[in-house]
Tab-separated table of C-alpha atoms in Angstrom:
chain	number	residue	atom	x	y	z
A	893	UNK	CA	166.406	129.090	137.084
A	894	UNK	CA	165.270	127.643	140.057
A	895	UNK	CA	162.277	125.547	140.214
A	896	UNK	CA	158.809	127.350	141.833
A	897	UNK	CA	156.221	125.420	143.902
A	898	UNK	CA	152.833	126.748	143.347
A	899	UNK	CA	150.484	125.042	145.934
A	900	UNK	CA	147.028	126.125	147.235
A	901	UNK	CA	147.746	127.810	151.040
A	902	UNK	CA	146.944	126.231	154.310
A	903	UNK	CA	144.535	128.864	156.508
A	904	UNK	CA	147.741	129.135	158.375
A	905	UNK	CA	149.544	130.813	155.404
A	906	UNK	CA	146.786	133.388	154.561
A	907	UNK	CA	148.378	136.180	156.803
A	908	UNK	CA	152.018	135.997	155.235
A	909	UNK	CA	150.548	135.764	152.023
A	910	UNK	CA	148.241	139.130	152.850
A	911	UNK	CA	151.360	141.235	154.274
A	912	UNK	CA	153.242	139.923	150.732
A	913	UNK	CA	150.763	141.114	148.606
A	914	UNK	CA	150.460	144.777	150.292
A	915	UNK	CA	154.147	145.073	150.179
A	916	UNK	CA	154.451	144.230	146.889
A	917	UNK	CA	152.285	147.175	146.271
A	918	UNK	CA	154.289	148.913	148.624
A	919	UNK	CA	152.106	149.764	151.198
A	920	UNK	CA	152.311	149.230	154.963
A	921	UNK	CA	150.982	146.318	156.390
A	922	UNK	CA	148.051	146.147	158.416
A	923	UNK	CA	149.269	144.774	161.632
A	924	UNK	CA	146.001	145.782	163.359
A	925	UNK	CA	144.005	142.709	164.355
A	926	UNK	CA	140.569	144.087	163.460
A	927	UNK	CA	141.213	145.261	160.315
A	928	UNK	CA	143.206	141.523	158.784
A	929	UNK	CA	140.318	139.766	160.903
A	930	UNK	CA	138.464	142.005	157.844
A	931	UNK	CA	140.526	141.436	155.685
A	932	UNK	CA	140.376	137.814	156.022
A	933	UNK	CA	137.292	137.100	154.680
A	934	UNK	CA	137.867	137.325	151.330
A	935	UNK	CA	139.943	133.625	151.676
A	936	UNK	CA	138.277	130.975	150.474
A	937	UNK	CA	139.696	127.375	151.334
A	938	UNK	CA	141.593	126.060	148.184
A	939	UNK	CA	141.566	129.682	146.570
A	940	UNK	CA	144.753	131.051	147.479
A	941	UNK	CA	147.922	129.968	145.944
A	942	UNK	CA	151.466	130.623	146.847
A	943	UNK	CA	154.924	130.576	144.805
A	944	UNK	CA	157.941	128.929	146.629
A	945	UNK	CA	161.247	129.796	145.720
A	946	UNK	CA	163.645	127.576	147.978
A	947	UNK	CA	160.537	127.177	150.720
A	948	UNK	CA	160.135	130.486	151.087
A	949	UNK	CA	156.646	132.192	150.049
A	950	UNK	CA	157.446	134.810	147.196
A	951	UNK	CA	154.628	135.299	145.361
A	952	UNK	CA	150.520	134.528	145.936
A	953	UNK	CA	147.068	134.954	144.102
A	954	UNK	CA	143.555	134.282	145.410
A	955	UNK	CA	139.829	134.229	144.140
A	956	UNK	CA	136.982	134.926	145.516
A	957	UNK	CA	133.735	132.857	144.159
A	958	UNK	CA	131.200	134.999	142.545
A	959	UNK	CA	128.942	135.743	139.207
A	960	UNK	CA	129.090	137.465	135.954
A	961	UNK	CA	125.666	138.610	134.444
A	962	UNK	CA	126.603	137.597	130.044
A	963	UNK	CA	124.943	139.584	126.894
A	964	UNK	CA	121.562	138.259	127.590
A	965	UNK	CA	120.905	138.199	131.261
A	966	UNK	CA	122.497	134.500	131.998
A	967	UNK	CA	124.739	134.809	135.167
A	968	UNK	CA	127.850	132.403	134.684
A	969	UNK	CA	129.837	131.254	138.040
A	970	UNK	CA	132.303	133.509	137.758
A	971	UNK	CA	136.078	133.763	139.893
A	972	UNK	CA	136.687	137.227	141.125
A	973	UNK	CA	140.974	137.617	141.020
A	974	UNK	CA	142.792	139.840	143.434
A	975	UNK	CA	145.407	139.553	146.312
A	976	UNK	CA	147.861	138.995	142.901
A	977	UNK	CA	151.250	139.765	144.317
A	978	UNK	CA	155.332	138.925	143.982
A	979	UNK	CA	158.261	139.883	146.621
A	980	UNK	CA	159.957	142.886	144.913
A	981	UNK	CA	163.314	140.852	145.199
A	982	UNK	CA	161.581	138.281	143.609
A	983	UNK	CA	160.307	139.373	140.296
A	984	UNK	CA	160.970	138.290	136.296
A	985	UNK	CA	161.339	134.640	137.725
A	986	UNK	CA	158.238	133.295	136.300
A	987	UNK	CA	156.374	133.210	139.848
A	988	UNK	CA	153.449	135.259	138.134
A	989	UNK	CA	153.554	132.603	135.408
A	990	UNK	CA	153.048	130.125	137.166
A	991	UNK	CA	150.878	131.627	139.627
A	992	UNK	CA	148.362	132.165	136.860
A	993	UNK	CA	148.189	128.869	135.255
A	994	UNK	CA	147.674	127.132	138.478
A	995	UNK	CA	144.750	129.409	139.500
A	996	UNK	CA	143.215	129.179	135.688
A	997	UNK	CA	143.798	124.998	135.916
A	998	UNK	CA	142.169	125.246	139.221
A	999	UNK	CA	139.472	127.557	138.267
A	1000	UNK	CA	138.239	125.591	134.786
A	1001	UNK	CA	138.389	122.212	137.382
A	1002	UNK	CA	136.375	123.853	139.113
A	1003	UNK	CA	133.683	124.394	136.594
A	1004	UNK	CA	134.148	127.977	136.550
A	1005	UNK	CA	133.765	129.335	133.087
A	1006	UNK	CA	135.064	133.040	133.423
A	1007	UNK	CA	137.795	134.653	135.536
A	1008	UNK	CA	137.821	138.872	136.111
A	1009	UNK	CA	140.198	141.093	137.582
A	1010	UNK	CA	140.901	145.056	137.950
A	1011	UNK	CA	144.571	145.205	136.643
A	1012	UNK	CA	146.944	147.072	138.503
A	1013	UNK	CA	148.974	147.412	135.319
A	1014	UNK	CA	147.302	146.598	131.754
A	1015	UNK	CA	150.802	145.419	130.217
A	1016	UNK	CA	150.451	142.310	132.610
A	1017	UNK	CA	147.597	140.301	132.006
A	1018	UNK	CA	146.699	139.465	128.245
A	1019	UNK	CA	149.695	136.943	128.286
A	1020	UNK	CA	147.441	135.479	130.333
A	1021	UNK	CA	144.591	135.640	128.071
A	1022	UNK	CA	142.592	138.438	130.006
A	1023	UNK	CA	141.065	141.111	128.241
A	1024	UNK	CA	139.413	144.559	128.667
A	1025	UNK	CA	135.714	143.647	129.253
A	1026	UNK	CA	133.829	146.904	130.563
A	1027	UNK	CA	135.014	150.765	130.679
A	1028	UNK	CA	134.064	153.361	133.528
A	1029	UNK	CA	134.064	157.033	133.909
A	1030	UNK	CA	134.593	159.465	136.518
A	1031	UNK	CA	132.805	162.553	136.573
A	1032	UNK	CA	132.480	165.501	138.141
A	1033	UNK	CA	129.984	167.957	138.770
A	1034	UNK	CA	130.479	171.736	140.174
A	1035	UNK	CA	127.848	172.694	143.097
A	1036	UNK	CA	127.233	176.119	140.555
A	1037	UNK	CA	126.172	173.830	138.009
A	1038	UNK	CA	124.202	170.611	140.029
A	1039	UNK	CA	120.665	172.161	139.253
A	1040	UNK	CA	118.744	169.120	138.139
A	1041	UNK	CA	115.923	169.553	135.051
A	1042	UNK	CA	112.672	169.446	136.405
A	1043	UNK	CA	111.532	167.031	134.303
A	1044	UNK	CA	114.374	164.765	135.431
A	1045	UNK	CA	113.725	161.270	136.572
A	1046	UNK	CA	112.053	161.983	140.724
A	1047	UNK	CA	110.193	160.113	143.379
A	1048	UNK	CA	110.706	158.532	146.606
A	1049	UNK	CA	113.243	159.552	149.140
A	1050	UNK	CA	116.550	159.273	150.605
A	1051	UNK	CA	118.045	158.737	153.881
A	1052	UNK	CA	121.233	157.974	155.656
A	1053	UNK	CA	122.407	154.700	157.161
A	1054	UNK	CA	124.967	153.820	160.290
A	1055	UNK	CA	127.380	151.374	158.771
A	1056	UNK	CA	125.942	148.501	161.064
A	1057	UNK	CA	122.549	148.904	159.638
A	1058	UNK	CA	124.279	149.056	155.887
A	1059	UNK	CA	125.915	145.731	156.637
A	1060	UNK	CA	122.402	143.931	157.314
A	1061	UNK	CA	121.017	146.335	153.902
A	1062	UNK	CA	123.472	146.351	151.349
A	1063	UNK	CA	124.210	142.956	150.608
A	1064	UNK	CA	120.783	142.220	149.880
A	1065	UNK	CA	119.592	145.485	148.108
A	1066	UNK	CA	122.761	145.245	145.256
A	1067	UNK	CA	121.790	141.349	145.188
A	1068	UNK	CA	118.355	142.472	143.814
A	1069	UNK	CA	118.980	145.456	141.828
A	1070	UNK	CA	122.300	144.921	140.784
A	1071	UNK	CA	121.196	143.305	137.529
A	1072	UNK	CA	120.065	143.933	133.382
A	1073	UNK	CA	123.113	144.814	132.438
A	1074	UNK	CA	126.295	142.618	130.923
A	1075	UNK	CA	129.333	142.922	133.582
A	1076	UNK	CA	127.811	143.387	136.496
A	1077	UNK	CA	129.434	140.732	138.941
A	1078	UNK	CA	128.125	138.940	142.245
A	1079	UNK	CA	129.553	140.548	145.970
A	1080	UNK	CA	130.071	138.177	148.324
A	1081	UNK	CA	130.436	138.376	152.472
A	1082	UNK	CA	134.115	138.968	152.521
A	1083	UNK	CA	133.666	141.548	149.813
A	1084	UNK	CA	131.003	144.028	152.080
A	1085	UNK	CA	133.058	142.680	155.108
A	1086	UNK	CA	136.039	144.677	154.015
A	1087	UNK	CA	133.970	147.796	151.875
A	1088	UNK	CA	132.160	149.085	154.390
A	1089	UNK	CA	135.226	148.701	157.641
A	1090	UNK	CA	135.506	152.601	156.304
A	1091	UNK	CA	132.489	153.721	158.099
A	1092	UNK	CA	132.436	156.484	160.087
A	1093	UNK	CA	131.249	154.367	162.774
A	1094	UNK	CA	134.671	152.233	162.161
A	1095	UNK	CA	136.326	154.886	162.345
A	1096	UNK	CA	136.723	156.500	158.944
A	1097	UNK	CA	134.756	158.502	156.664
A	1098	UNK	CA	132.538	157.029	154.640
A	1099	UNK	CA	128.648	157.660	154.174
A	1100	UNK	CA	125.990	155.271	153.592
A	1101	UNK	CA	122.660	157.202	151.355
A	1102	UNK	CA	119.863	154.664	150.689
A	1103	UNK	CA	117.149	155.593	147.973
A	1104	UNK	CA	113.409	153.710	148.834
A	1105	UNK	CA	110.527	154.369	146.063
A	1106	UNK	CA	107.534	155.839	146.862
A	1107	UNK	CA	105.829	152.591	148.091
A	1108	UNK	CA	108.549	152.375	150.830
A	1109	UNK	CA	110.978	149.939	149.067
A	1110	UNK	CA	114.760	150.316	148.937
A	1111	UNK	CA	116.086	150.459	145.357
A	1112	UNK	CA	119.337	152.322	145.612
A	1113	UNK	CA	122.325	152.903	147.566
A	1114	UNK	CA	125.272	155.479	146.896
A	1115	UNK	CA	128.783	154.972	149.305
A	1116	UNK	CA	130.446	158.767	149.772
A	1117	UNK	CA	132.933	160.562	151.744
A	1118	UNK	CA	134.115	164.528	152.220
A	1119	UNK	CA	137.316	164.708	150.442
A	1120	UNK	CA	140.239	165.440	153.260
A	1121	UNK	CA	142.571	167.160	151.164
A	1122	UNK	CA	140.201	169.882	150.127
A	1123	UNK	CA	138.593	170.231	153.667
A	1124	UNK	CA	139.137	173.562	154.164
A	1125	UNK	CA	136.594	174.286	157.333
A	1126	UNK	CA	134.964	177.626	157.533
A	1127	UNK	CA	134.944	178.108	153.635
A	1128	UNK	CA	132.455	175.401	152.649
A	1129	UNK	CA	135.872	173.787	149.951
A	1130	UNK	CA	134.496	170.124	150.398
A	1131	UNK	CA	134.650	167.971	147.534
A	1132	UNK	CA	132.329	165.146	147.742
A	1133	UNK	CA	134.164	161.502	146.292
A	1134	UNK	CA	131.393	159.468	145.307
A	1135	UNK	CA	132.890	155.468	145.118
A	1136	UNK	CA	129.602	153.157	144.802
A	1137	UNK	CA	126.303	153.740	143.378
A	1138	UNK	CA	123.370	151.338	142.224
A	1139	UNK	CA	119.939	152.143	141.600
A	1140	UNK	CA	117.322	149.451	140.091
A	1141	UNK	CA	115.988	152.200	137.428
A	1142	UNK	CA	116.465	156.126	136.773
A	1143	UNK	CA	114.480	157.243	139.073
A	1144	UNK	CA	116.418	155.918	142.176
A	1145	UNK	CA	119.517	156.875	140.575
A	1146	UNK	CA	118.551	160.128	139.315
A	1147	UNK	CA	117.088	160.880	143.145
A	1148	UNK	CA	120.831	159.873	144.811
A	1149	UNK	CA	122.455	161.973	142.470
A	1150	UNK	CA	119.938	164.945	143.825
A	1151	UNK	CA	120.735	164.278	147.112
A	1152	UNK	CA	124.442	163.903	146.385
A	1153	UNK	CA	124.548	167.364	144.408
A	1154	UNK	CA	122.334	169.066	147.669
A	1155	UNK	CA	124.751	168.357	150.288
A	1156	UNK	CA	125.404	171.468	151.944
A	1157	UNK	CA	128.949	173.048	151.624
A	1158	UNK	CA	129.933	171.065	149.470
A	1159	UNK	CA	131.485	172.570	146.304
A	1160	UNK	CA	132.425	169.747	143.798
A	1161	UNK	CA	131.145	166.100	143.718
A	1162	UNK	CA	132.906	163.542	141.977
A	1163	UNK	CA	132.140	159.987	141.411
A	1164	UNK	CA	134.089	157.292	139.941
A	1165	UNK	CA	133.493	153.871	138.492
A	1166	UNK	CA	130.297	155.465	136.412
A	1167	UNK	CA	128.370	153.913	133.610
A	1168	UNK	CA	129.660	155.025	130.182
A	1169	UNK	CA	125.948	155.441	129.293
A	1170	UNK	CA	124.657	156.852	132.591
A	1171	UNK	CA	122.468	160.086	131.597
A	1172	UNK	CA	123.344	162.537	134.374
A	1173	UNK	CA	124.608	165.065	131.593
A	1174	UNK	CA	120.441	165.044	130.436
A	1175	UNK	CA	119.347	165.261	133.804
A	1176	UNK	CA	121.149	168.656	134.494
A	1177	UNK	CA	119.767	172.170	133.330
A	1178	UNK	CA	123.164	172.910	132.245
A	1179	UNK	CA	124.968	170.400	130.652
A	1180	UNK	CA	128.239	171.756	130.612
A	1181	UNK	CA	128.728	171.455	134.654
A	1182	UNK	CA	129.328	167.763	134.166
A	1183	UNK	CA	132.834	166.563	132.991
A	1184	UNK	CA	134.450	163.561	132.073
A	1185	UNK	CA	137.781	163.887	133.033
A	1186	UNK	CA	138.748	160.405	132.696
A	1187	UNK	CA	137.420	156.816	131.206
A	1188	UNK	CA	139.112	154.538	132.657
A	1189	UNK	CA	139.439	150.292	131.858
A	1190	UNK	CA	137.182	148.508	134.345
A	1191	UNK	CA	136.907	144.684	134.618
A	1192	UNK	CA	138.963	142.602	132.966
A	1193	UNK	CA	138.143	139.250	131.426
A	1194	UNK	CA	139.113	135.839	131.051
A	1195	UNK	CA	137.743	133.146	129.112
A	1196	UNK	CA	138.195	130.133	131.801
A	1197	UNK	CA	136.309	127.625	129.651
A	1198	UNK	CA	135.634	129.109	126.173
A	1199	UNK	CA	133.204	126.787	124.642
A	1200	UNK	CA	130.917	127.129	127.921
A	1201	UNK	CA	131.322	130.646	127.839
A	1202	UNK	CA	130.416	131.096	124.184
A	1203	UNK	CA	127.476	128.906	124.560
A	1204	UNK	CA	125.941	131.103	127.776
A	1205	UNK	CA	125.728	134.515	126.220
A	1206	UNK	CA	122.975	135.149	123.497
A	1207	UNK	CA	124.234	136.794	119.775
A	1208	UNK	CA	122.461	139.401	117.659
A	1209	UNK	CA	120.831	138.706	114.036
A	1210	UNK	CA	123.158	137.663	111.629
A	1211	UNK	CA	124.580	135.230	109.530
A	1212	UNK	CA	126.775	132.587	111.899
A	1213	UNK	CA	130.601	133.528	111.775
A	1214	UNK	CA	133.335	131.040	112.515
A	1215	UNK	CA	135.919	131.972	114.690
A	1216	UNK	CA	139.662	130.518	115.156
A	1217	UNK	CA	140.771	131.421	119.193
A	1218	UNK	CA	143.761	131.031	119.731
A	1219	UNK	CA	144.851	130.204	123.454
A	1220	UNK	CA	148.200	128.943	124.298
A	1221	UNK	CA	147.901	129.210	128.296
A	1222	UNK	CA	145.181	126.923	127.968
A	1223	UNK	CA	145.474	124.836	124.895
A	1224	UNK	CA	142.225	122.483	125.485
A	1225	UNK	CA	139.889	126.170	125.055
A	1226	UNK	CA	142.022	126.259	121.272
A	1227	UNK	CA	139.768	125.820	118.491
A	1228	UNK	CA	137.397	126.574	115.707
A	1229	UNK	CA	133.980	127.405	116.983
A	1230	UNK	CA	130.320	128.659	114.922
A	1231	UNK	CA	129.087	131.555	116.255
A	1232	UNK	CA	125.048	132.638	115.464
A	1233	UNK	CA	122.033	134.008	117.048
A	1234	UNK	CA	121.445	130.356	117.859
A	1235	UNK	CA	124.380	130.170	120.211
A	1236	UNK	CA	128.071	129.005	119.577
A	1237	UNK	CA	129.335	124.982	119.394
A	1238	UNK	CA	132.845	123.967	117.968
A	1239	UNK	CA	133.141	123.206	114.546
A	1240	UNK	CA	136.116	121.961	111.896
A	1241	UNK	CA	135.166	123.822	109.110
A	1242	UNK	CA	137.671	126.917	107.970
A	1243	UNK	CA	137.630	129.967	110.109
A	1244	UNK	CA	136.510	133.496	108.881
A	1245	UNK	CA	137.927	135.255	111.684
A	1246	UNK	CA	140.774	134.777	114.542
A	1247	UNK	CA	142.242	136.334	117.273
A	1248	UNK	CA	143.916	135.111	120.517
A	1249	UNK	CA	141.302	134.659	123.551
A	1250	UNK	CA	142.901	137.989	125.550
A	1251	UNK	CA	140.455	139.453	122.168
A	1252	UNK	CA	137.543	137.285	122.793
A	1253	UNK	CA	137.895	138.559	126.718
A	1254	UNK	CA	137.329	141.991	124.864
A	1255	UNK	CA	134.566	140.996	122.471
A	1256	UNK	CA	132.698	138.972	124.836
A	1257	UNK	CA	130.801	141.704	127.004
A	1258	UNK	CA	130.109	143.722	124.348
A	1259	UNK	CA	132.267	146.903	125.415
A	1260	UNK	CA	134.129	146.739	121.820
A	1261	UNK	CA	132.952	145.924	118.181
A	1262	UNK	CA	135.169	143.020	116.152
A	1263	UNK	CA	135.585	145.568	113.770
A	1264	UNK	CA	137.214	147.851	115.931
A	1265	UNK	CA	140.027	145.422	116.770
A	1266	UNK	CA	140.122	144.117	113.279
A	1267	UNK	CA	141.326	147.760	112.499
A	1268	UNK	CA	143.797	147.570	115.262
A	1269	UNK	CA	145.316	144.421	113.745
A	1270	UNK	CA	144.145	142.432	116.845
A	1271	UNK	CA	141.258	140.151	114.637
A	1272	UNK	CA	142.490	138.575	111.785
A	1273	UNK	CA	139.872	138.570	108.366
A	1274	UNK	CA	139.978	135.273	107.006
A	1275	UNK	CA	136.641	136.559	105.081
A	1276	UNK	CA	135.705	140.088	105.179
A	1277	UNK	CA	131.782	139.759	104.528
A	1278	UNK	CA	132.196	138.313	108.390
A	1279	UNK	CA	133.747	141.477	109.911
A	1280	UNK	CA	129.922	143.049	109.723
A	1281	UNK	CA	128.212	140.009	111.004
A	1282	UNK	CA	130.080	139.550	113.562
A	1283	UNK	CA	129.786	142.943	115.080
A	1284	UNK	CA	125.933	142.111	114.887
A	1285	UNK	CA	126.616	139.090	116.893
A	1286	UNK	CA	128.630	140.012	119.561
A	1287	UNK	CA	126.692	143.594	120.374
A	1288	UNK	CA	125.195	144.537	123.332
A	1289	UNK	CA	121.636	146.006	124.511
A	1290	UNK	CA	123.803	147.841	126.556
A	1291	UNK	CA	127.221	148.920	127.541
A	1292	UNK	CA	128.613	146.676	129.659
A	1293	UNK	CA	130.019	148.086	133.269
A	1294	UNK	CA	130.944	146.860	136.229
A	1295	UNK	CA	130.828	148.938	139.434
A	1296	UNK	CA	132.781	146.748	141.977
A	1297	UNK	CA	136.278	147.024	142.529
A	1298	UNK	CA	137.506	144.274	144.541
C-alpha cells in the first residue's frame, strides 16, 4: 500500500481541502467568493489535517475549538470534528485511519479531553473510539392541533430579527442560556459566521424569532424557514421547518413555540434537533397533534483523555465500581480506573466491569444506562452486584442533548 502523509494544512491549503470535503459528499462546490470567505472561518491554524497519497491531497479533517458542559455542570475544552472527508477514488486506503489518529494525537497534546462529531454514517466512527452521546427528536405539530393549554408556561414577548442584528445577538444570548444540561457544546465565530449566511437578508430564507422576559431581557431564540417544497401560494400549504431553538427556562421556550404554532398560513410546523424530554406534548390541549416521527443519534463522543474526562463529570450515590476501558487507538487512555460519587482515579485492583471506550463515549453523558449495553453484550460483568451501581453512577439529572449541528 502506499505510504500516506498526514500533516496539519498551511492557510494556503484550506480551500482545496474545503472543495474535497464537499465532493466527497457529493455536492457542488461553492465557487462563490462570499460564501468560502464564510465558510472559512471555521479553520483554525494547526486544526486541519490533510492525507497525501503521492503529494496529492486525498483526504482532510478539521476541528474547531469549543466546550462540552459534563454530568454536573463542569464545561471541559472540548474539539468540535467536521470537514471529515476522502476523494471517492481514494477510499479503503487507510487515509481515514490515519486521519483520525493524527487529529486525536493532536487533540490530547493539546490538552483537550473530549472530541464530538455528528456522523454522517454511524458504521464509521466507533473504530475510532467515538460513541453515541446525546439523542434528538423531530417533531411535528399540525396548525388544527397547535392550541396551547392555558395554563402552559407564558410571559414576555417575541419579535423578529434582520440577520445583521442576529449576528451581534445570538452569539451572546446561546453563550448565556445555552447551559444546565449535559451535551450542550460551546459555538464559536466561524460557527454563527456560516449558520446564519441563510438569512433572508443573504439571500435565503431563514427567520430569526427572539423571546425577551417580561423585564425586557432576551432569553430565547428559535432559527425557521417556510418550507419550499410545500409552498403552494394562494392555499396557505406552508410547512414551517424549525432548525434551532434555545430558551433559558419553559417559559421562553414554551412562548417561541406559541409564536411558531401562530404563524399565519402556515399548516404544519416541524422542528428538528429537539430535546428528548422537551414537554411540548403537555403544553398542547390536545396531545395527539404532536408526533415524533423520528429520534434520531445526535452528538457523538470521544474520550480524548479518559482519566481527565472521568475525573470532570460528577457520579450518583453508590458503591464505587471499577472499570477496565479498553482503547486500542489510544493505548496510554487503557486502563483500570475506580469510579464513585467521589470522582474517578486509576487503580490496579481487578475490574468489575469493561467495555471498549467507543462504550464509555456512550455512558459518559448519561443518554444510556450500563445496564442497557450490558444486555446488548457491549459491557462485560466481571461482577454483577456492579451492573446496578454503576447505572447509579453514571445517570443523569437530565437527558443529555445537544442542539448544534456543525
Amino acid at each position: 500500500m502506499t505510504d500516506v502523509d498526514v500533516r496539519p494544512l498551511a492557510e494556503s491549503e484550506y480551500r482545496p481541502s474545503f472543495d474535497l470535503f464537499l465532493a466527497s459528499l457529493h455536492e457542488p462546490q461553492r465557487t462563490g467568493e462570499a460564501r468560502w470567505q464564510r465558510s472559512s472561518t471555521r479553520y483554525e491554524p494547526g486544526r486541519v489535517f490533510g492525507a497525501f497519497l503521492d503529494g496529492e491531497l486525498a483526504g482532510t479533517a478539521l476541528s474547531m475549538t469549543s466546550a462540552l458542559e459534563v454530568p454536573g455542570g463542569a464545561v471541559l475544552p472540548a474539539a468540535a470534528v467536521t470537514g471529515v472527508g476522502v476523494r471517492a477514488d481514494r477510499t479503503r486506503r487507510g487515509l481515514l485511519r490515519e486521519l483520525m489518529r493524527a487529529q486525536l494525537t493532536e487533540l490530547r497534546e493539546r490538552g483537550e479531553p473530549l472530541a464530538v462529531l455528528h456522523a454522517s454514517e454511524t458504521r464509521i466512527y466507533p473504530r475510532f473510539g467515538y460513541g453515541l452521546g446525546t439523542r434528538s427528536q423531530r417533531v411535528q405539530v399540525a396548525r388544527t392541533h397547535a392550541e396551547l393549554r392555558p395554563d402552559a408556561p407564558i410571559g414576555g414577548q417575541v419579535r423578529l430579527v434582520d440577520g445583521p442584528a442576529a449576528e451581534k445577538l445570538l452569539p451572546e444570548l446561546y453563550s448565556r442560556i445555552a447551559a444546565g444540561r449535559p451535551g450542550l457544546i460551546a459555538r464559536g465565530e466561524g460557527w454563527w459566521t456560516t449558520r446564519l449566511a441563510g438569512t433572508v437578508e443573504n439571500g435565503g430564507a431563514l427567520r430569526v424569532a427572539v423571546h425577551s422576559d417580561d423585564s425586557g431581557t432576551d432569553d430565547g431564540f428559535a432559527l425557521w424557514e417556510p418550507s419550499k417544497t410545500d409552498h403552494h401560494f394562494g392555499d396557505g400549504s406552508i410547512r414551517i421547518l424549525v432548525s434551532d431553538m434555545h430558551g433559558a427556562d419553559d417559559a421562553a421556550t414554551a412562548s417561541l413555540w406559541r409564536f411558531l404554532l401562530g404563524l399565519d398560513l402556515a399548516t404544519s410546523v416541524i422542528a428538528v434537533d429537539r430535546p428528548l424530554d422537551e414537554p411540548l406534548p403537555w403544553w398542547l390541549a390536545d396531545r395527539r397533534g404532536c408526533g415524533v416521527d423520528r429520534v434520531d443519534d445526535d452528538l457523538w463522543v470521544r474520550l480524548v483523555d479518559v482519566p481527565a474526562a472521568l475525573a470532570a463529570r460528577s457520579y450518583g450515590a453508590a458503591e464505587p465500581v471499577v472499570v477496565e476501558v479498553r482503547d486500542p487507538f489510544l493505548p496510554q487512555n487503557s486502563g483500570r480506573y475506580r469510579i464513585g460519587p467521589g470522582g474517578a482515579e486509576p487503580v490496579a485492583d481487578a475490574p468489575q466491569l469493561g467495555l471498549d471506550v467507543d462504550v464509555l463515549g456512550s455512558l459518559y453523558l448519561g443518554d444510556v444506562r450500563p445496564s442497557t449495553l450490558a444486555a446488548a453484550n457491549r459491557v462485560e460483568v466481571h461482577e454483577p452486584s456492579a451492573l446496578a451501581a454503576a447505572d447509579r453512577l453514571f445517570a443523569a439529572a437530565r437527558p443529555p442533548w445537544c442542539g448544534t449541528q456543525f
